[in-house]
Short mmCIF file of N, CA, C and O in Angstrom, two decimals:
data_model
loop_
_atom_site.label_atom_id
_atom_site.label_comp_id
_atom_site.label_asym_id
_atom_site.label_seq_id
_atom_site.Cartn_x
_atom_site.Cartn_y
_atom_site.Cartn_z
N MET A 1 -18.88 -16.00 -81.10
CA MET A 1 -18.11 -14.73 -82.37
C MET A 1 -16.70 -14.92 -81.70
O MET A 1 -15.72 -15.13 -80.61
N SER A 2 -15.75 -15.03 -83.00
CA SER A 2 -14.68 -14.84 -83.32
C SER A 2 -13.97 -13.73 -82.87
O SER A 2 -14.69 -12.56 -82.70
N ASP A 3 -12.78 -13.53 -82.32
CA ASP A 3 -11.49 -12.42 -82.00
C ASP A 3 -11.67 -11.36 -83.31
O ASP A 3 -11.86 -10.46 -82.70
N MET A 4 -11.55 -12.22 -84.45
CA MET A 4 -11.53 -11.22 -85.45
C MET A 4 -12.98 -10.53 -85.72
O MET A 4 -12.86 -9.18 -86.02
N SER A 5 -14.01 -10.99 -85.52
CA SER A 5 -15.58 -10.47 -85.81
C SER A 5 -15.43 -8.94 -84.94
O SER A 5 -16.09 -8.44 -84.87
N MET A 6 -15.12 -9.84 -83.29
CA MET A 6 -14.94 -9.03 -82.34
C MET A 6 -14.45 -7.26 -82.31
O MET A 6 -15.16 -6.21 -82.57
N ARG A 7 -13.11 -7.76 -82.83
CA ARG A 7 -12.64 -6.58 -83.27
C ARG A 7 -12.79 -5.70 -84.37
O ARG A 7 -12.97 -4.58 -84.36
N ASN A 8 -13.42 -6.36 -85.33
CA ASN A 8 -14.27 -5.81 -86.69
C ASN A 8 -15.73 -4.79 -86.17
O ASN A 8 -15.90 -3.36 -86.47
N ASN A 9 -16.40 -5.35 -84.76
CA ASN A 9 -17.46 -4.60 -84.72
C ASN A 9 -17.02 -3.38 -83.29
O ASN A 9 -17.67 -2.31 -83.82
N GLY A 10 -15.99 -3.85 -82.77
CA GLY A 10 -15.73 -2.48 -81.96
C GLY A 10 -15.24 -1.34 -83.17
O GLY A 10 -15.27 0.12 -82.66
N ASN A 11 -14.40 -1.67 -84.51
CA ASN A 11 -14.07 -1.16 -85.30
C ASN A 11 -14.96 -0.13 -85.41
O ASN A 11 -14.73 1.31 -86.21
N GLY A 12 -15.97 -0.49 -86.05
CA GLY A 12 -17.51 -0.24 -86.64
C GLY A 12 -18.03 0.67 -85.58
O GLY A 12 -18.38 1.98 -86.21
N ILE A 13 -17.65 0.50 -83.83
CA ILE A 13 -18.49 1.53 -83.43
C ILE A 13 -17.72 2.46 -83.19
O ILE A 13 -18.09 3.53 -83.00
N ARG A 14 -16.28 2.48 -83.13
CA ARG A 14 -15.21 3.59 -82.97
C ARG A 14 -15.48 4.52 -84.31
O ARG A 14 -15.31 5.85 -84.36
N ARG A 15 -15.79 3.92 -85.47
CA ARG A 15 -16.08 4.74 -86.80
C ARG A 15 -17.16 5.53 -86.47
O ARG A 15 -17.07 6.40 -86.80
N LEU A 16 -18.31 4.75 -86.39
CA LEU A 16 -19.74 5.50 -85.97
C LEU A 16 -19.43 6.74 -85.01
O LEU A 16 -20.06 8.05 -85.20
N SER A 17 -18.83 6.20 -83.82
CA SER A 17 -18.98 7.51 -82.69
C SER A 17 -17.66 8.19 -82.96
O SER A 17 -17.80 9.52 -82.88
N GLY A 18 -17.00 8.11 -84.41
CA GLY A 18 -15.78 9.36 -84.51
C GLY A 18 -16.65 10.25 -85.72
O GLY A 18 -16.20 11.12 -86.03
N ARG A 19 -17.62 9.81 -86.48
CA ARG A 19 -18.48 10.31 -86.89
C ARG A 19 -19.03 11.44 -86.28
O ARG A 19 -19.72 12.21 -86.65
N ILE A 20 -20.19 10.94 -85.34
CA ILE A 20 -20.41 11.64 -84.44
C ILE A 20 -20.14 12.58 -83.69
O ILE A 20 -20.56 13.83 -83.90
N ALA A 21 -18.78 12.32 -83.32
CA ALA A 21 -18.48 13.44 -82.04
C ALA A 21 -16.87 13.45 -82.52
O ALA A 21 -15.96 12.71 -81.45
N ASP A 22 -16.46 13.67 -83.50
CA ASP A 22 -14.72 13.88 -83.96
C ASP A 22 -14.40 15.27 -83.79
O ASP A 22 -13.41 15.43 -84.26
N ASN A 23 -15.09 15.86 -82.84
CA ASN A 23 -14.68 17.31 -82.59
C ASN A 23 -15.01 17.45 -80.87
O ASN A 23 -15.89 16.75 -80.55
N TRP A 24 -13.87 18.34 -80.34
CA TRP A 24 -14.10 18.86 -79.29
C TRP A 24 -15.70 18.90 -78.81
O TRP A 24 -15.83 19.04 -77.87
N PRO A 25 -15.75 20.47 -79.65
CA PRO A 25 -17.22 21.02 -79.42
C PRO A 25 -18.24 19.95 -79.36
O PRO A 25 -19.22 20.04 -78.28
N ALA A 26 -18.60 19.00 -80.17
CA ALA A 26 -19.56 17.91 -80.23
C ALA A 26 -19.45 17.13 -79.06
O ALA A 26 -20.02 16.86 -78.30
N ARG A 27 -18.11 16.79 -78.25
CA ARG A 27 -17.84 15.76 -77.43
C ARG A 27 -18.53 16.50 -76.09
O ARG A 27 -18.80 16.30 -75.03
N ILE A 28 -17.81 17.97 -76.15
CA ILE A 28 -18.43 18.70 -74.94
C ILE A 28 -19.87 18.74 -74.74
O ILE A 28 -20.10 18.57 -73.83
N TYR A 29 -20.58 18.77 -76.08
CA TYR A 29 -21.96 19.05 -76.20
C TYR A 29 -22.33 17.77 -75.45
O TYR A 29 -23.36 17.74 -74.60
N LEU A 30 -22.10 16.78 -75.85
CA LEU A 30 -22.41 15.33 -75.14
C LEU A 30 -22.17 15.21 -73.76
O LEU A 30 -22.98 14.40 -73.37
N ALA A 31 -21.28 15.63 -73.65
CA ALA A 31 -20.63 15.31 -72.06
C ALA A 31 -21.68 16.42 -70.97
O ALA A 31 -22.28 16.27 -70.23
N VAL A 32 -21.95 17.95 -71.70
CA VAL A 32 -23.00 18.15 -70.78
C VAL A 32 -24.07 18.09 -70.77
O VAL A 32 -25.29 17.67 -69.73
N CYS A 33 -24.56 17.33 -71.77
CA CYS A 33 -26.16 16.50 -71.90
C CYS A 33 -26.37 15.36 -70.76
O CYS A 33 -27.14 15.25 -70.25
N ALA A 34 -24.87 14.23 -71.06
CA ALA A 34 -24.85 13.87 -70.26
C ALA A 34 -25.29 14.38 -68.81
O ALA A 34 -25.98 13.45 -67.67
N ALA A 35 -24.33 15.25 -68.35
CA ALA A 35 -24.52 15.50 -66.75
C ALA A 35 -25.61 16.16 -66.70
O ALA A 35 -26.64 16.13 -65.55
N LEU A 36 -27.01 16.57 -67.29
CA LEU A 36 -27.57 17.47 -67.19
C LEU A 36 -28.90 15.70 -67.03
O LEU A 36 -29.74 16.48 -66.02
N VAL A 37 -28.52 15.18 -67.90
CA VAL A 37 -29.52 14.00 -67.36
C VAL A 37 -29.09 13.34 -66.36
O VAL A 37 -30.09 12.97 -65.47
N LEU A 38 -27.87 12.74 -65.87
CA LEU A 38 -27.68 12.37 -64.34
C LEU A 38 -28.18 13.80 -63.53
O LEU A 38 -28.50 12.85 -62.34
N TRP A 39 -28.22 14.58 -63.67
CA TRP A 39 -28.77 15.48 -62.57
C TRP A 39 -30.33 15.19 -62.17
O TRP A 39 -30.59 15.27 -61.04
N VAL A 40 -30.93 15.35 -63.71
CA VAL A 40 -32.59 14.71 -63.70
C VAL A 40 -32.40 13.88 -62.65
O VAL A 40 -33.36 13.67 -62.01
N VAL A 41 -32.27 12.99 -63.33
CA VAL A 41 -32.27 11.26 -62.32
C VAL A 41 -32.13 11.41 -61.13
O VAL A 41 -32.70 10.89 -60.53
N LEU A 42 -30.62 12.18 -60.48
CA LEU A 42 -30.17 12.36 -59.12
C LEU A 42 -31.31 12.85 -58.69
O LEU A 42 -31.70 12.91 -57.34
N ASP A 43 -31.89 14.47 -59.00
CA ASP A 43 -32.70 14.97 -58.63
C ASP A 43 -34.45 14.14 -58.38
O ASP A 43 -34.72 14.52 -57.24
N ALA A 44 -34.70 13.42 -59.53
CA ALA A 44 -35.80 12.57 -59.05
C ALA A 44 -36.20 11.68 -58.08
O ALA A 44 -36.64 11.44 -57.11
N ALA A 45 -34.76 10.87 -57.76
CA ALA A 45 -34.32 10.37 -56.76
C ALA A 45 -33.80 9.65 -55.48
O ALA A 45 -34.75 9.72 -54.89
N PHE A 46 -33.41 11.55 -55.12
CA PHE A 46 -32.84 11.83 -53.92
C PHE A 46 -33.08 13.09 -53.31
O PHE A 46 -33.52 13.35 -52.16
N VAL A 47 -33.93 13.72 -54.37
CA VAL A 47 -34.54 14.91 -53.33
C VAL A 47 -36.23 15.07 -53.57
O VAL A 47 -36.39 14.98 -54.75
N GLN A 48 -36.35 15.43 -52.13
CA GLN A 48 -37.89 15.77 -51.88
C GLN A 48 -37.98 17.58 -52.07
O GLN A 48 -37.65 18.28 -51.76
N HIS A 49 -39.33 17.28 -53.16
CA HIS A 49 -39.92 18.74 -53.72
C HIS A 49 -41.09 19.21 -53.06
O HIS A 49 -41.90 18.14 -53.28
N GLU A 50 -41.71 20.22 -52.74
CA GLU A 50 -42.85 20.37 -52.15
C GLU A 50 -43.92 20.32 -53.17
O GLU A 50 -44.73 20.01 -53.65
N ASP A 51 -43.42 21.09 -54.44
CA ASP A 51 -44.15 20.85 -55.96
C ASP A 51 -43.00 20.44 -56.93
O ASP A 51 -42.20 20.00 -56.59
N ALA A 52 -43.66 20.39 -58.16
CA ALA A 52 -42.75 19.88 -59.17
C ALA A 52 -41.08 20.39 -59.58
O ALA A 52 -41.51 21.74 -59.55
N SER A 53 -40.52 19.55 -59.67
CA SER A 53 -39.46 19.99 -60.02
C SER A 53 -39.02 20.62 -61.43
O SER A 53 -39.46 19.74 -62.30
N MET A 54 -38.24 21.36 -61.97
CA MET A 54 -37.91 21.94 -63.02
C MET A 54 -36.62 21.66 -63.94
O MET A 54 -35.95 21.99 -64.85
N ALA A 55 -36.21 20.59 -63.12
CA ALA A 55 -34.63 19.79 -63.82
C ALA A 55 -35.30 19.43 -64.49
O ALA A 55 -33.94 19.34 -65.93
N GLY A 56 -36.13 18.58 -65.32
CA GLY A 56 -36.60 17.99 -66.32
C GLY A 56 -36.23 18.89 -67.55
O GLY A 56 -36.25 18.74 -68.71
N VAL A 57 -36.43 20.17 -67.31
CA VAL A 57 -36.53 21.29 -68.23
C VAL A 57 -35.67 21.20 -69.07
O VAL A 57 -35.08 21.18 -70.54
N TRP A 58 -34.17 21.50 -68.18
CA TRP A 58 -32.76 21.70 -68.83
C TRP A 58 -32.53 20.83 -69.96
O TRP A 58 -31.54 21.08 -70.82
N PRO A 59 -32.65 19.55 -69.79
CA PRO A 59 -32.02 19.00 -71.19
C PRO A 59 -32.55 18.73 -71.67
O PRO A 59 -32.05 18.37 -72.96
N LEU A 60 -34.36 19.15 -71.93
CA LEU A 60 -34.65 19.31 -73.07
C LEU A 60 -34.23 20.59 -73.74
O LEU A 60 -34.26 20.75 -75.03
N ALA A 61 -34.40 21.45 -72.78
CA ALA A 61 -33.73 22.69 -73.82
C ALA A 61 -32.36 22.74 -74.32
O ALA A 61 -31.78 23.51 -75.29
N ALA A 62 -31.65 22.10 -73.94
CA ALA A 62 -30.32 21.89 -73.97
C ALA A 62 -30.43 20.99 -75.48
O ALA A 62 -29.29 21.13 -76.08
N THR A 63 -30.90 20.27 -75.50
CA THR A 63 -30.66 19.11 -76.93
C THR A 63 -32.45 19.62 -77.79
O THR A 63 -32.33 19.42 -78.89
N ALA A 64 -32.50 21.04 -77.59
CA ALA A 64 -33.49 21.51 -78.50
C ALA A 64 -32.97 22.07 -79.84
O ALA A 64 -31.62 22.29 -79.91
N PRO A 65 -33.27 22.17 -81.01
CA PRO A 65 -34.57 21.65 -81.61
C PRO A 65 -35.04 19.80 -81.86
O PRO A 65 -35.98 19.86 -81.48
N THR A 66 -33.77 19.52 -81.77
CA THR A 66 -34.15 18.15 -81.98
C THR A 66 -34.84 17.18 -80.77
O THR A 66 -36.23 16.47 -81.32
N SER A 67 -34.88 17.87 -79.99
CA SER A 67 -35.71 17.14 -78.36
C SER A 67 -37.41 17.44 -78.45
O SER A 67 -38.13 17.08 -77.95
N LEU A 68 -37.47 18.61 -79.43
CA LEU A 68 -38.77 19.16 -79.51
C LEU A 68 -40.05 17.68 -79.96
O LEU A 68 -40.82 17.77 -79.71
N LEU A 69 -39.16 17.37 -81.12
CA LEU A 69 -39.63 16.09 -81.76
C LEU A 69 -40.26 15.48 -80.52
O LEU A 69 -41.30 13.86 -80.61
N ALA A 70 -39.58 14.89 -79.71
CA ALA A 70 -39.63 14.02 -78.79
C ALA A 70 -40.84 14.43 -77.82
O ALA A 70 -41.69 13.47 -77.16
N LEU A 71 -41.15 15.54 -77.58
CA LEU A 71 -42.22 15.85 -76.74
C LEU A 71 -43.68 15.28 -77.69
O LEU A 71 -44.90 15.35 -77.10
N ALA A 72 -43.37 15.46 -78.99
CA ALA A 72 -44.61 14.79 -79.91
C ALA A 72 -44.95 13.37 -79.38
O ALA A 72 -45.83 13.21 -79.92
N VAL A 73 -44.21 12.82 -79.05
CA VAL A 73 -44.51 11.33 -79.08
C VAL A 73 -44.95 10.83 -77.90
O VAL A 73 -44.88 11.63 -76.80
N PRO A 74 -46.35 10.63 -77.53
CA PRO A 74 -47.10 9.85 -77.03
C PRO A 74 -46.36 8.98 -75.69
O PRO A 74 -46.11 7.77 -76.30
N LEU A 75 -46.24 9.75 -74.55
CA LEU A 75 -45.35 8.79 -73.81
C LEU A 75 -46.13 8.36 -72.41
O LEU A 75 -46.92 8.57 -71.84
N PRO A 76 -45.99 6.82 -71.95
CA PRO A 76 -47.07 6.49 -70.76
C PRO A 76 -46.52 7.14 -69.49
O PRO A 76 -45.58 7.72 -69.18
N ASP A 77 -47.43 6.93 -68.77
CA ASP A 77 -47.19 7.18 -67.30
C ASP A 77 -46.54 6.69 -66.38
O ASP A 77 -46.01 5.20 -66.74
N GLY A 78 -45.33 7.40 -65.33
CA GLY A 78 -44.75 6.54 -64.92
C GLY A 78 -43.43 6.69 -64.68
O GLY A 78 -42.84 6.85 -66.02
N PRO A 79 -42.77 5.60 -64.43
CA PRO A 79 -41.39 5.38 -64.93
C PRO A 79 -40.84 4.82 -65.99
O PRO A 79 -39.98 5.40 -66.65
N ALA A 80 -41.57 4.22 -66.52
CA ALA A 80 -41.59 3.95 -68.08
C ALA A 80 -41.60 5.05 -68.98
O ALA A 80 -40.81 5.26 -70.00
N GLY A 81 -42.37 5.87 -68.86
CA GLY A 81 -42.33 7.24 -69.20
C GLY A 81 -41.20 7.80 -69.38
O GLY A 81 -40.74 8.46 -70.07
N ALA A 82 -41.06 7.98 -68.38
CA ALA A 82 -39.83 8.78 -67.53
C ALA A 82 -38.59 8.49 -68.62
O ALA A 82 -37.34 9.30 -69.09
N VAL A 83 -38.08 6.71 -68.52
CA VAL A 83 -36.86 6.24 -68.93
C VAL A 83 -37.19 6.45 -70.44
O VAL A 83 -36.02 6.95 -70.91
N LEU A 84 -38.10 6.58 -71.02
CA LEU A 84 -38.43 6.89 -72.46
C LEU A 84 -38.27 8.13 -73.00
O LEU A 84 -37.46 8.20 -74.07
N LEU A 85 -38.59 8.85 -72.18
CA LEU A 85 -38.27 10.11 -72.54
C LEU A 85 -36.95 10.55 -72.19
O LEU A 85 -36.07 11.31 -73.54
N LEU A 86 -36.24 10.00 -71.44
CA LEU A 86 -34.62 10.46 -70.92
C LEU A 86 -33.78 9.71 -72.28
O LEU A 86 -33.09 10.34 -72.54
N ALA A 87 -34.60 8.33 -72.69
CA ALA A 87 -33.55 8.23 -73.80
C ALA A 87 -33.94 8.97 -75.47
O ALA A 87 -33.18 9.13 -75.81
N LEU A 88 -35.00 9.86 -75.40
CA LEU A 88 -35.28 10.26 -76.36
C LEU A 88 -34.44 11.75 -76.34
O LEU A 88 -34.13 12.34 -77.37
N VAL A 89 -34.24 12.12 -75.16
CA VAL A 89 -33.66 13.31 -75.37
C VAL A 89 -31.81 13.10 -75.52
O VAL A 89 -30.98 13.61 -75.74
N GLY A 90 -31.39 11.52 -74.98
CA GLY A 90 -30.27 11.15 -75.34
C GLY A 90 -30.32 10.76 -76.94
O GLY A 90 -29.23 11.06 -77.76
N ALA A 91 -31.10 10.39 -77.44
CA ALA A 91 -31.01 10.39 -78.89
C ALA A 91 -31.22 11.61 -79.63
O ALA A 91 -30.36 12.22 -80.51
N ALA A 92 -31.70 12.85 -79.07
CA ALA A 92 -31.73 14.19 -79.55
C ALA A 92 -30.47 14.79 -79.44
O ALA A 92 -30.04 15.43 -80.43
N ALA A 93 -29.70 14.28 -78.40
CA ALA A 93 -28.36 14.61 -77.87
C ALA A 93 -27.01 14.34 -79.00
O ALA A 93 -26.82 15.27 -79.46
N VAL A 94 -27.80 13.02 -79.20
CA VAL A 94 -26.72 12.35 -80.52
C VAL A 94 -27.10 13.00 -81.67
O VAL A 94 -25.89 13.24 -82.39
N VAL A 95 -28.12 12.90 -82.00
CA VAL A 95 -28.34 13.86 -83.44
C VAL A 95 -27.78 15.02 -83.80
O VAL A 95 -27.02 15.56 -84.76
N ASN A 96 -27.58 16.09 -82.16
CA ASN A 96 -27.52 17.17 -82.27
C ASN A 96 -25.47 17.30 -82.22
O ASN A 96 -25.53 18.29 -83.31
N ALA A 97 -25.65 16.30 -81.54
CA ALA A 97 -23.82 16.50 -81.81
C ALA A 97 -23.29 16.21 -83.40
O ALA A 97 -22.33 16.55 -83.61
N TRP A 98 -23.75 15.31 -83.60
CA TRP A 98 -23.72 14.42 -85.00
C TRP A 98 -23.97 16.09 -86.16
O TRP A 98 -23.23 16.00 -87.03
N ALA A 99 -25.14 16.66 -86.12
CA ALA A 99 -25.22 17.93 -86.74
C ALA A 99 -23.79 18.64 -86.45
O ALA A 99 -23.39 19.30 -87.67
N PHE A 100 -23.15 19.15 -85.17
CA PHE A 100 -22.39 19.94 -85.03
C PHE A 100 -21.05 19.62 -85.41
O PHE A 100 -20.61 20.03 -86.19
N SER A 101 -20.64 18.02 -85.89
CA SER A 101 -19.55 17.50 -86.18
C SER A 101 -19.99 17.74 -87.50
O SER A 101 -18.75 17.63 -88.13
N ALA A 102 -20.86 17.64 -88.34
CA ALA A 102 -21.27 17.57 -89.99
C ALA A 102 -20.98 19.29 -90.33
O ALA A 102 -20.38 19.52 -90.99
N VAL A 103 -21.35 20.07 -89.68
CA VAL A 103 -21.04 21.41 -89.74
C VAL A 103 -19.60 21.91 -89.60
O VAL A 103 -18.93 22.70 -90.51
N LEU A 104 -18.74 21.78 -88.68
CA LEU A 104 -17.65 21.80 -88.50
C LEU A 104 -16.88 21.11 -89.37
O LEU A 104 -16.00 22.07 -89.84
N ARG A 105 -17.46 19.83 -89.99
CA ARG A 105 -16.48 19.13 -90.84
C ARG A 105 -16.46 19.94 -92.58
O ARG A 105 -15.54 20.25 -92.58
N ARG A 106 -17.57 20.66 -92.39
CA ARG A 106 -17.78 21.49 -93.69
C ARG A 106 -17.50 22.54 -93.64
O ARG A 106 -16.72 23.10 -94.86
N PHE A 107 -17.32 23.63 -92.40
CA PHE A 107 -16.27 24.61 -92.46
C PHE A 107 -14.94 24.10 -92.66
O PHE A 107 -14.51 25.23 -92.96
N ARG A 108 -14.05 23.44 -91.57
CA ARG A 108 -12.85 23.00 -91.90
C ARG A 108 -12.73 22.51 -93.36
O ARG A 108 -11.44 22.95 -93.55
N GLY A 109 -13.44 21.74 -93.89
CA GLY A 109 -13.03 21.10 -95.39
C GLY A 109 -13.25 21.96 -96.40
O GLY A 109 -12.18 22.66 -97.20
N GLY A 110 -14.10 23.51 -95.96
CA GLY A 110 -13.87 24.80 -97.11
C GLY A 110 -12.83 25.57 -96.61
O GLY A 110 -12.28 26.37 -97.63
N ALA A 111 -12.75 25.64 -95.29
CA ALA A 111 -11.55 26.22 -95.04
C ALA A 111 -9.69 26.33 -95.52
O ALA A 111 -8.90 26.79 -96.07
N ALA A 112 -9.64 24.60 -95.92
CA ALA A 112 -8.78 23.75 -96.12
C ALA A 112 -8.62 24.19 -97.53
O ALA A 112 -7.26 24.13 -98.23
N ARG A 113 -9.75 23.99 -98.18
CA ARG A 113 -10.00 24.34 -100.15
C ARG A 113 -9.27 25.67 -100.41
O ARG A 113 -9.15 25.97 -101.43
N ALA A 114 -10.09 26.97 -99.55
CA ALA A 114 -9.70 27.97 -99.89
C ALA A 114 -8.15 28.51 -99.92
O ALA A 114 -7.06 28.06 -99.22
#
Protein backbone atom coordinates (compact mmCIF):
# COMPACT_ATOMS: atom_id res chain seq x y z
CA MET A 1 0.00 0.00 0.00
CA SER A 2 1.45 3.36 -0.94
CA ASP A 3 1.85 6.24 1.46
CA MET A 4 -0.70 8.30 -0.47
CA SER A 5 -3.40 5.62 -0.30
CA MET A 6 -2.79 5.20 3.43
CA ARG A 7 -3.22 8.96 3.90
CA ASN A 8 -6.43 8.91 1.87
CA ASN A 9 -7.71 5.99 3.94
CA GLY A 10 -6.94 7.92 7.14
CA ASN A 11 -8.75 10.97 5.79
CA GLY A 12 -11.79 8.83 4.94
CA ILE A 13 -11.89 7.41 8.45
CA ARG A 14 -11.48 10.89 9.91
CA ARG A 15 -14.31 12.19 7.71
CA LEU A 16 -16.58 9.29 8.70
CA SER A 17 -15.83 9.71 12.41
CA GLY A 18 -16.44 13.45 11.99
CA ARG A 19 -19.90 12.74 10.61
CA ILE A 20 -20.67 10.33 13.44
CA ALA A 21 -19.45 12.46 16.34
CA ASP A 22 -18.81 15.97 15.11
CA ASN A 23 -19.93 17.64 18.35
CA TRP A 24 -19.20 17.37 22.05
CA PRO A 25 -22.53 15.82 23.16
CA ALA A 26 -22.06 12.90 20.75
CA ARG A 27 -18.42 12.44 21.80
CA ILE A 28 -19.32 12.50 25.49
CA TYR A 29 -22.13 10.01 24.83
CA LEU A 30 -19.70 7.65 23.08
CA ALA A 31 -17.21 8.01 25.95
CA VAL A 32 -19.90 7.19 28.52
CA CYS A 33 -21.01 4.15 26.51
CA ALA A 34 -17.40 2.95 26.20
CA ALA A 35 -16.91 3.39 29.95
CA LEU A 36 -20.07 1.38 30.64
CA VAL A 37 -18.93 -1.45 28.37
CA LEU A 38 -15.50 -1.42 30.05
CA TRP A 39 -17.21 -1.57 33.45
CA VAL A 40 -19.24 -4.62 32.35
CA VAL A 41 -16.13 -6.39 31.07
CA LEU A 42 -14.19 -5.69 34.27
CA ASP A 43 -17.15 -6.70 36.43
CA ALA A 44 -17.52 -9.99 34.60
CA ALA A 45 -13.80 -10.71 34.67
CA PHE A 46 -12.82 -9.74 38.21
CA VAL A 47 -15.84 -9.50 40.52
CA GLN A 48 -17.38 -12.59 42.09
CA HIS A 49 -21.14 -12.43 42.55
CA GLU A 50 -23.37 -14.77 44.55
CA ASP A 51 -26.11 -14.08 42.05
CA ALA A 52 -26.17 -12.60 38.56
CA SER A 53 -24.73 -9.12 38.10
CA MET A 54 -26.97 -6.38 36.75
CA ALA A 55 -24.01 -4.47 35.29
CA GLY A 56 -24.89 -5.57 31.75
CA VAL A 57 -28.20 -3.75 31.89
CA TRP A 58 -26.64 -0.29 31.97
CA PRO A 59 -25.00 -0.32 28.51
CA LEU A 60 -28.27 -1.61 27.04
CA ALA A 61 -30.21 1.16 28.77
CA ALA A 62 -27.71 3.82 27.72
CA THR A 63 -27.91 2.80 24.06
CA ALA A 64 -31.69 2.31 23.91
CA PRO A 65 -33.74 2.36 21.73
CA THR A 66 -31.23 1.13 19.14
CA SER A 67 -29.82 -1.55 21.43
CA LEU A 68 -33.27 -3.05 21.81
CA LEU A 69 -32.86 -4.29 18.24
CA ALA A 70 -29.76 -6.17 19.44
CA LEU A 71 -31.92 -8.10 21.87
CA ALA A 72 -33.88 -9.48 18.92
CA VAL A 73 -30.73 -11.16 17.54
CA PRO A 74 -30.35 -14.76 18.70
CA LEU A 75 -26.96 -14.98 20.42
CA PRO A 76 -24.88 -18.07 21.13
CA ASP A 77 -24.23 -19.05 24.72
CA GLY A 78 -20.93 -18.43 26.43
CA PRO A 79 -18.18 -15.91 25.76
CA ALA A 80 -18.91 -15.68 22.04
CA GLY A 81 -22.45 -14.48 22.76
CA ALA A 82 -21.19 -11.95 25.30
CA VAL A 83 -18.66 -10.54 22.86
CA LEU A 84 -21.29 -10.35 20.12
CA LEU A 85 -23.73 -8.59 22.46
CA LEU A 86 -21.06 -6.04 23.44
CA ALA A 87 -20.28 -5.48 19.75
CA LEU A 88 -23.98 -4.92 19.04
CA VAL A 89 -24.19 -2.48 21.95
CA GLY A 90 -21.15 -0.67 20.54
CA ALA A 91 -22.80 -0.47 17.12
CA ALA A 92 -25.98 0.85 18.77
CA ALA A 93 -23.93 3.55 20.52
CA VAL A 94 -22.40 4.61 17.20
CA VAL A 95 -25.85 4.77 15.55
CA ASN A 96 -27.22 6.84 18.44
CA ALA A 97 -24.20 9.19 18.35
CA TRP A 98 -24.73 9.65 14.62
CA ALA A 99 -28.39 10.49 15.30
CA PHE A 100 -27.38 13.02 17.98
CA SER A 101 -24.94 14.61 15.54
CA ALA A 102 -27.52 14.73 12.74
CA VAL A 103 -30.13 16.35 14.97
CA LEU A 104 -27.67 18.92 16.30
CA ARG A 105 -26.44 19.70 12.77
CA ARG A 106 -30.04 20.22 11.71
CA PHE A 107 -30.80 22.53 14.65
CA ARG A 108 -27.60 24.52 14.21
CA GLY A 109 -28.21 24.80 10.48
CA GLY A 110 -31.76 26.03 11.09
CA ALA A 111 -30.59 28.58 13.67
CA ALA A 112 -27.97 29.93 11.25
CA ARG A 113 -30.60 30.45 8.52
CA ALA A 114 -33.11 32.19 10.77
